[in-house]
Amino acid sequence: VEALVDCPNATEAYTYRIPDGMTVEPGDILSVPFGAQQMGALAVRRLTRLPEDLSAEDVRPVEAVVGRGFFPPGYWDLLQRVATEYCTPLMQVVRTALPPGLLRRSQRRIRLCDSAPSTPEDTLSTGAQKLLAVLRQSATADYTWTYLKRQSPRANQGLRELLQGGWVESYLEPPKAVRPKQRQAVTLTGAPPLNDLSPRQREVLDVLRRQGGELWLQDLLQLCHTSSSVVQGLEKKGSVTIHRREVLRREMTHATADQPQALTPDQAKVLEAIAPLRHYQTLLLHGVTGSGKTEVYLQAIAPLLQEGKSALVLVPEIGLTPQLTDRVRARFGDRVLVYHSALSEGERYDTWRQMLTPQPFVVIGTRSAIFAPLHNLGLIVLDEEHDGSFKQDQPAPCYHARTVAQWRAQITDCPLLLGSATPALESWHNAQSADSEPSNTLYLSLPQRVHARPQPPIQVVDMREEFRQGNRSIFSRSLQDALTELRDRRQQGLLFIHRRGHSSFVSCRACGEAVDCPHCDISLTYHQPTADATPMLRCHYCGHAETVPKLCPTCQSPYLKPFGSGTQRVVEEVERHFPDLRCIRFDSDTTRTKGAHRALLQRFAQGDAELLVGTQMLTKGIDLPQVTLVGVIAADGLLHLSDYRAGERAFQVLLQVAGRAGRGDEPGRVVLQTYSPAHAVVQAVKRQQYDRFAHEELHQRQLGSYPPYCRLVLIRLSSPDAEAVRRTATAIADQLRAYEAWQVLGPAPAAIARVARRFRWQILLKFPLEIAPHAVDWEELVRSHCPKQVSLTLDIDPLNFW
DNA sequence: AGCACGCCGACT
DNA sequence: GTCGGCGTGCTC
């Protein structure tokens, strides 16, 4: 059998012998010998004879089949397609798709010997003594070697001494499979009650009978304030049985029951289009904020469950959408499974196992949930489909869940529903029917809010003017008025800040212009690698660099200033100007811990504060009817981000935050402060005209030849050795420039040039649409030119440019 | 990952 | 002259 071994360095398949009496099918999870250890592996295909370059004695036998039946029909094709299109080894994709812990490996462990050592303790070196001390701390006196090495500085030498002296032994622990969690259940046998029961036993039986004849042992003991010996006594007498039963670890539900709501005529029309679909079809549901997209999803899913089909609902970040999750739970109860990477290993494993059962489920999860092994998939929904977090850019494969969803829908022949108030331009573009061919995406729209509530008016405030008028506060007079009004009317509001670490731009407080790259139509990024370094302006795309000018290149004013304003500062300002308005800070600092997000939102919903001050997080999943004011402190941080999607993203974020206002009966109001009131994005947001914005932006993309009119491939290089990355990046770029099929931009250092002690460079390639990036021999052209010390990743259709 | 092999700096 | 550090390469 050919198997993929779960070893970071071994990406291609290895051949193993199937021992007599064992059956192995493709897709089975195996345990195989690999060097000195045992590794998790995945059976790929059966071979009928030995590969040419292997002799029979080279081939070792499969140790065991650890799991089977993990892949629904077509799943294998999906993984294969992801590997091919994203130019990643299949094993890498398998690791992303499967829950961690499914593939296990053996571990080197060290434990204290029982027998007496042959060397006296005081002759041992300090390294050896330290190891002994660590081992003796624990009751089992048994640790993994990796852990011990971390604990003690001279571990290698120390271990040798201890092994020779007979103090410790070293052994390879075979991999243990993650096991379903077991609990003990106690069941009444129905045997006639015996007379020789003790009073305590009688009491226990009584409780058990009253509770329906079956309880978890733990719960029973707690109810009766007794110990397990009593229950064991009952078992001996034949009155109850105690047996281990699998329990599935899953998140607690916060759900209250929820009923389907009456649909608006628009919603009904949309649902009518979705409901009859039973085959592959992509739908774009473009519904303004507050138009009730969620209700449409829920009512589209309900009949599928009746038919025994499952649905997959993908959301950008599960933590940010507790309201949606709660609502799906409330509607479908225990049919709902939540799957995302923040689940514990056990929870993921259990959820995965449950999905393999043939019952229908609604799986709600983040991007990795696109790989949920559902058997009978009837619908895939991507909520907020424009959101960038559907794209993975950290470990390969750098996949986009929307793209993978497309493939999955195709393979399983089910509809794919993309929902957003501000669709990604790609999705919008796909939904437009070109002259040459009809669109493959069906366009559905919800242009009105539910209950005919109006969209909140958006007031744009020119902060240059405020500055000229002598207002140095971060709040314009309009926003101050709005806050005063908010206080007087006892309403609630959101203050939105865009803050993005140190990668910001430089703009002029007098004229509002940002400093642009002379070679590209893009703002330069402000770089200051260390506090004492000279700040520089750099271009991500072409590598151009210059020092920060003393005067504004446009108006010669000296008020050039790197942008960046934090939530903290805004909260302080509110406290200073509006002491009776209470704030809750809502950003990555305050929502770091599990559940903090939900807790803060709950406090705000209860009225513990009038203002929620936060970053990007405010744009998602907040649906609070009492919010009437949204203030955008400075839109500029968003406007001048230095990549081709900056405009699109800014538009989406601004329109999304604006959409948080006026969702209840009270009308909403939005104050958008900016130094660039004339910026096309600001104007488009003000008008709240998605269509026109999309049209114009696409036109720009076409002129500049950017996606969706071309495809991008980003080559990311990093190394602890600054010179080595630079050299490699240059060499690879030169190599690539020899071809006319694509256009090479760069090499250029990454925006954040050094992260975790690694220096980072990148090369951007533009492919015409006729050429598929995965048709290129990257191994030959790129990877083989990359020395060991430099790591290289390919990002196909990148969204983030480091 | 874990292990072996092989090449350069601090000790007998 | 050796021991032991870790860079490099391999595991069916």
Tab-separated table of C-alpha atoms (C1' of nucleotides) in Angstrom, chain A residues 8 105 108, chain B residues 1-3:
chain	number	residue	atom	x	y	z
A	8	PRO	CA	6.997	17.294	8.020
A	105	ARG	CA	3.310	9.375	16.174
A	108	ARG	CA	10.702	9.208	22.962
B	1	DA	C1'	9.692	14.512	14.382
B	2	DG	C1'	13.614	11.671	15.724
B	3	DC	C1'	17.868	9.699	14.822
